[in-house]
Amino acid sequence: MKFSTSIVTVALCLTGANAFAPSTVGPSSTALNADRRSVLSSLSTSTGAILTATVASSALPTPAYALGQPTYENMKLILDLGVSLDKLKVKVVDPDTSEAALVGIRSFNKDPNFYTGYARNFIAKSVKNNADGDVRVGYIRQASSIIGSIQELLEGRQGLFGADAAKEAGVRVDKAQALIGKFLGECGIDSEKEKFDAYVSNHPY
């Protein structure tokens, strides 16, 4: 099975290469991160946009954590992404709710590289050189690409329709979740480790 190299949010597509350049996080970027978390948490009760509010690339937040040892709070946004996909899968595997799923996926695809950039900056806390080339960042890049690919799939642009498209969409969500779990499992976060372990256990790679 082949997917486009740019995902998953899946991948949120940032047009500005410097959108996640290291800098001090100001009040406005902090608010944007809070907004992303708010949208993620709303998935449990809403069929609206998944994962993130749409923000112009020039206004995207810089790394959402302070310098120093990465912690659970630094990585929580990636975990939230993985958990939110449980709700997405419920929608994509049912042809009757695929249109509701597409609302969120289209929103995700407006900014497909957000989570890849977030993961890169997280990894940069422990890798001196070439964090972008770190294999763990590649997991989130691939997961985002897979998530994003579901849009064309459910829109009937990949040769599958109805129940067949829904089944394939479910497989792709599982794959994206497993990649996110692999990332979380290899990041070596000790604080509140049980929360990561539970997700990894439920979504084996």
mmCIF file of N, CA and C in Angstrom, residues 142-195:
data_model
loop_
_atom_site.group_PDB
_atom_site.id
_atom_site.type_symbol
_atom_site.label_atom_id
_atom_site.label_comp_id
_atom_site.label_asym_id
_atom_site.label_seq_id
_atom_site.Cartn_x
_atom_site.Cartn_y
_atom_site.Cartn_z
ATOM 1 N N GLN A 142 5.206 10.337 8.849
ATOM 2 C CA GLN A 142 4.483 9.303 8.116
ATOM 3 C C GLN A 142 3.039 9.190 8.615
ATOM 4 N N ALA A 143 2.861 9.258 9.933
ATOM 5 C CA ALA A 143 1.508 9.183 10.491
ATOM 6 C C ALA A 143 0.640 10.312 9.974
ATOM 7 N N SER A 144 1.208 11.500 9.924
ATOM 8 C CA SER A 144 0.452 12.655 9.438
ATOM 9 C C SER A 144 0.085 12.483 7.966
ATOM 10 N N SER A 145 1.010 11.940 7.190
ATOM 11 C CA SER A 145 0.747 11.721 5.775
ATOM 12 C C SER A 145 -0.378 10.713 5.576
ATOM 13 N N ILE A 146 -0.372 9.680 6.396
ATOM 14 C CA ILE A 146 -1.417 8.657 6.307
ATOM 15 C C ILE A 146 -2.775 9.250 6.652
ATOM 16 N N ILE A 147 -2.819 10.010 7.725
ATOM 17 C CA ILE A 147 -4.083 10.642 8.120
ATOM 18 C C ILE A 147 -4.602 11.531 6.997
ATOM 19 N N GLY A 148 -3.733 12.340 6.458
ATOM 20 C CA GLY A 148 -4.133 13.238 5.382
ATOM 21 C C GLY A 148 -4.606 12.513 4.148
ATOM 22 N N SER A 149 -4.035 11.335 3.880
ATOM 23 C CA SER A 149 -4.403 10.583 2.683
ATOM 24 C C SER A 149 -5.838 10.077 2.729
ATOM 25 N N ILE A 150 -6.402 10.022 3.924
ATOM 26 C CA ILE A 150 -7.770 9.519 4.058
ATOM 27 C C ILE A 150 -8.773 10.462 3.397
ATOM 28 N N GLN A 151 -8.423 11.729 3.257
ATOM 29 C CA GLN A 151 -9.331 12.663 2.597
ATOM 30 C C GLN A 151 -9.629 12.221 1.162
ATOM 31 N N GLU A 152 -8.586 12.017 0.369
ATOM 32 C CA GLU A 152 -8.798 11.600 -1.020
ATOM 33 C C GLU A 152 -9.473 10.234 -1.086
ATOM 34 N N LEU A 153 -9.127 9.357 -0.154
ATOM 35 C CA LEU A 153 -9.737 8.029 -0.118
ATOM 36 C C LEU A 153 -11.253 8.129 0.031
ATOM 37 N N LEU A 154 -11.714 8.880 1.031
ATOM 38 C CA LEU A 154 -13.150 8.978 1.295
ATOM 39 C C LEU A 154 -13.870 9.854 0.279
ATOM 40 N N GLU A 155 -13.128 10.673 -0.427
ATOM 41 C CA GLU A 155 -13.728 11.475 -1.495
ATOM 42 C C GLU A 155 -13.833 10.688 -2.799
ATOM 43 N N GLY A 156 -13.400 9.442 -2.794
ATOM 44 C CA GLY A 156 -13.512 8.588 -3.965
ATOM 45 C C GLY A 156 -12.458 8.821 -5.022
ATOM 46 N N ARG A 157 -11.327 9.405 -4.623
ATOM 47 C CA ARG A 157 -10.293 9.733 -5.602
ATOM 48 C C ARG A 157 -9.144 8.727 -5.610
ATOM 49 N N GLN A 158 -9.329 7.599 -4.911
ATOM 50 C CA GLN A 158 -8.287 6.568 -4.888
ATOM 51 C C GLN A 158 -8.811 5.211 -5.339
ATOM 52 N N GLY A 159 -9.957 5.212 -6.012
ATOM 53 C CA GLY A 159 -10.468 3.991 -6.622
ATOM 54 C C GLY A 159 -11.273 3.086 -5.715
ATOM 55 N N LEU A 160 -11.488 3.474 -4.476
ATOM 56 C CA LEU A 160 -12.302 2.694 -3.563
ATOM 57 C C LEU A 160 -13.527 3.506 -3.155
ATOM 58 N N PHE A 161 -14.645 2.790 -2.919
ATOM 59 C CA PHE A 161 -15.888 3.487 -2.602
ATOM 60 C C PHE A 161 -16.676 2.714 -1.543
ATOM 61 N N GLY A 162 -17.565 3.430 -0.869
ATOM 62 C CA GLY A 162 -18.460 2.790 0.080
ATOM 63 C C GLY A 162 -17.748 2.006 1.156
ATOM 64 N N ALA A 163 -18.192 0.754 1.352
ATOM 65 C CA ALA A 163 -17.651 -0.079 2.417
ATOM 66 C C ALA A 163 -16.168 -0.369 2.225
ATOM 67 N N ASP A 164 -15.736 -0.501 0.969
ATOM 68 C CA ASP A 164 -14.315 -0.781 0.713
ATOM 69 C C ASP A 164 -13.436 0.399 1.140
ATOM 70 N N ALA A 165 -13.891 1.607 0.839
ATOM 71 C CA ALA A 165 -13.138 2.802 1.247
ATOM 72 C C ALA A 165 -13.139 2.938 2.760
ATOM 73 N N ALA A 166 -14.274 2.650 3.376
ATOM 74 C CA ALA A 166 -14.378 2.750 4.833
ATOM 75 C C ALA A 166 -13.429 1.760 5.521
ATOM 76 N N LYS A 167 -13.356 0.546 4.995
ATOM 77 C CA LYS A 167 -12.465 -0.460 5.573
ATOM 78 C C LYS A 167 -11.013 -0.019 5.457
ATOM 79 N N GLU A 168 -10.628 0.472 4.287
ATOM 80 C CA GLU A 168 -9.260 0.934 4.084
ATOM 81 C C GLU A 168 -8.944 2.131 4.978
ATOM 82 N N ALA A 169 -9.903 3.025 5.169
ATOM 83 C CA ALA A 169 -9.699 4.186 6.039
ATOM 84 C C ALA A 169 -9.415 3.736 7.463
ATOM 85 N N GLY A 170 -10.140 2.727 7.927
ATOM 86 C CA GLY A 170 -9.903 2.199 9.270
ATOM 87 C C GLY A 170 -8.499 1.623 9.415
ATOM 88 N N VAL A 171 -8.038 0.932 8.377
ATOM 89 C CA VAL A 171 -6.682 0.370 8.384
ATOM 90 C C VAL A 171 -5.651 1.490 8.482
ATOM 91 N N ARG A 172 -5.886 2.574 7.771
ATOM 92 C CA ARG A 172 -4.936 3.688 7.783
ATOM 93 C C ARG A 172 -4.906 4.384 9.140
ATOM 94 N N VAL A 173 -6.059 4.533 9.763
ATOM 95 C CA VAL A 173 -6.078 5.139 11.103
ATOM 96 C C VAL A 173 -5.279 4.267 12.071
ATOM 97 N N ASP A 174 -5.472 2.949 11.988
ATOM 98 C CA ASP A 174 -4.718 2.039 12.856
ATOM 99 C C ASP A 174 -3.218 2.199 12.642
ATOM 100 N N LYS A 175 -2.810 2.306 11.388
ATOM 101 C CA LYS A 175 -1.397 2.444 11.068
ATOM 102 C C LYS A 175 -0.841 3.753 11.628
ATOM 103 N N ALA A 176 -1.600 4.834 11.478
ATOM 104 C CA ALA A 176 -1.155 6.125 12.010
ATOM 105 C C ALA A 176 -1.023 6.070 13.524
ATOM 106 N N GLN A 177 -1.978 5.440 14.181
ATOM 107 C CA GLN A 177 -1.918 5.335 15.635
ATOM 108 C C GLN A 177 -0.723 4.495 16.087
ATOM 109 N N ALA A 178 -0.416 3.437 15.343
ATOM 110 C CA ALA A 178 0.728 2.600 15.695
ATOM 111 C C ALA A 178 2.041 3.384 15.551
ATOM 112 N N LEU A 179 2.142 4.213 14.521
ATOM 113 C CA LEU A 179 3.337 5.031 14.330
ATOM 114 C C LEU A 179 3.491 6.052 15.453
ATOM 115 N N ILE A 180 2.369 6.637 15.862
ATOM 116 C CA ILE A 180 2.407 7.574 16.986
ATOM 117 C C ILE A 180 2.843 6.837 18.250
ATOM 118 N N GLY A 181 2.328 5.629 18.445
ATOM 119 C CA GLY A 181 2.734 4.829 19.595
ATOM 120 C C GLY A 181 4.219 4.494 19.570
ATOM 121 N N LYS A 182 4.734 4.215 18.389
ATOM 122 C CA LYS A 182 6.166 3.916 18.253
ATOM 123 C C LYS A 182 6.996 5.141 18.625
ATOM 124 N N PHE A 183 6.546 6.309 18.192
ATOM 125 C CA PHE A 183 7.225 7.554 18.561
ATOM 126 C C PHE A 183 7.226 7.746 20.070
ATOM 127 N N LEU A 184 6.066 7.604 20.685
ATOM 128 C CA LEU A 184 5.954 7.799 22.127
ATOM 129 C C LEU A 184 6.806 6.785 22.889
ATOM 130 N N GLY A 185 6.813 5.548 22.405
ATOM 131 C CA GLY A 185 7.544 4.506 23.088
ATOM 132 C C GLY A 185 9.054 4.678 23.036
ATOM 133 N N GLU A 186 9.541 5.375 22.006
ATOM 134 C CA GLU A 186 10.983 5.528 21.834
ATOM 135 C C GLU A 186 11.520 6.865 22.330
ATOM 136 N N CYS A 187 10.650 7.695 22.887
ATOM 137 C CA CYS A 187 11.088 9.027 23.311
ATOM 138 C C CYS A 187 11.664 9.060 24.720
ATOM 139 N N GLY A 188 11.464 8.001 25.488
ATOM 140 C CA GLY A 188 12.107 7.912 26.788
ATOM 141 C C GLY A 188 11.601 8.886 27.835
ATOM 142 N N ILE A 189 10.306 9.214 27.791
ATOM 143 C CA ILE A 189 9.730 10.092 28.806
ATOM 144 C C ILE A 189 9.432 9.274 30.059
ATOM 145 N N ASP A 190 9.957 9.717 31.199
ATOM 146 C CA ASP A 190 9.756 8.992 32.449
ATOM 147 C C ASP A 190 8.561 9.504 33.250
ATOM 148 N N SER A 191 8.300 10.827 33.170
ATOM 149 C CA SER A 191 7.202 11.390 33.951
ATOM 150 C C SER A 191 5.861 10.924 33.391
ATOM 151 N N GLU A 192 4.987 10.453 34.263
ATOM 152 C CA GLU A 192 3.659 9.956 33.902
ATOM 153 C C GLU A 192 3.750 8.929 32.772
ATOM 154 N N LYS A 193 4.774 8.094 32.852
ATOM 155 C CA LYS A 193 5.068 7.118 31.806
ATOM 156 C C LYS A 193 3.913 6.154 31.565
ATOM 157 N N GLU A 194 3.134 5.886 32.605
ATOM 158 C CA GLU A 194 2.043 4.926 32.454
ATOM 159 C C GLU A 194 1.023 5.362 31.403
ATOM 160 N N LYS A 195 0.878 6.682 31.216
ATOM 161 C CA LYS A 195 -0.087 7.166 30.227
ATOM 162 C C LYS A 195 0.390 6.854 28.812
#
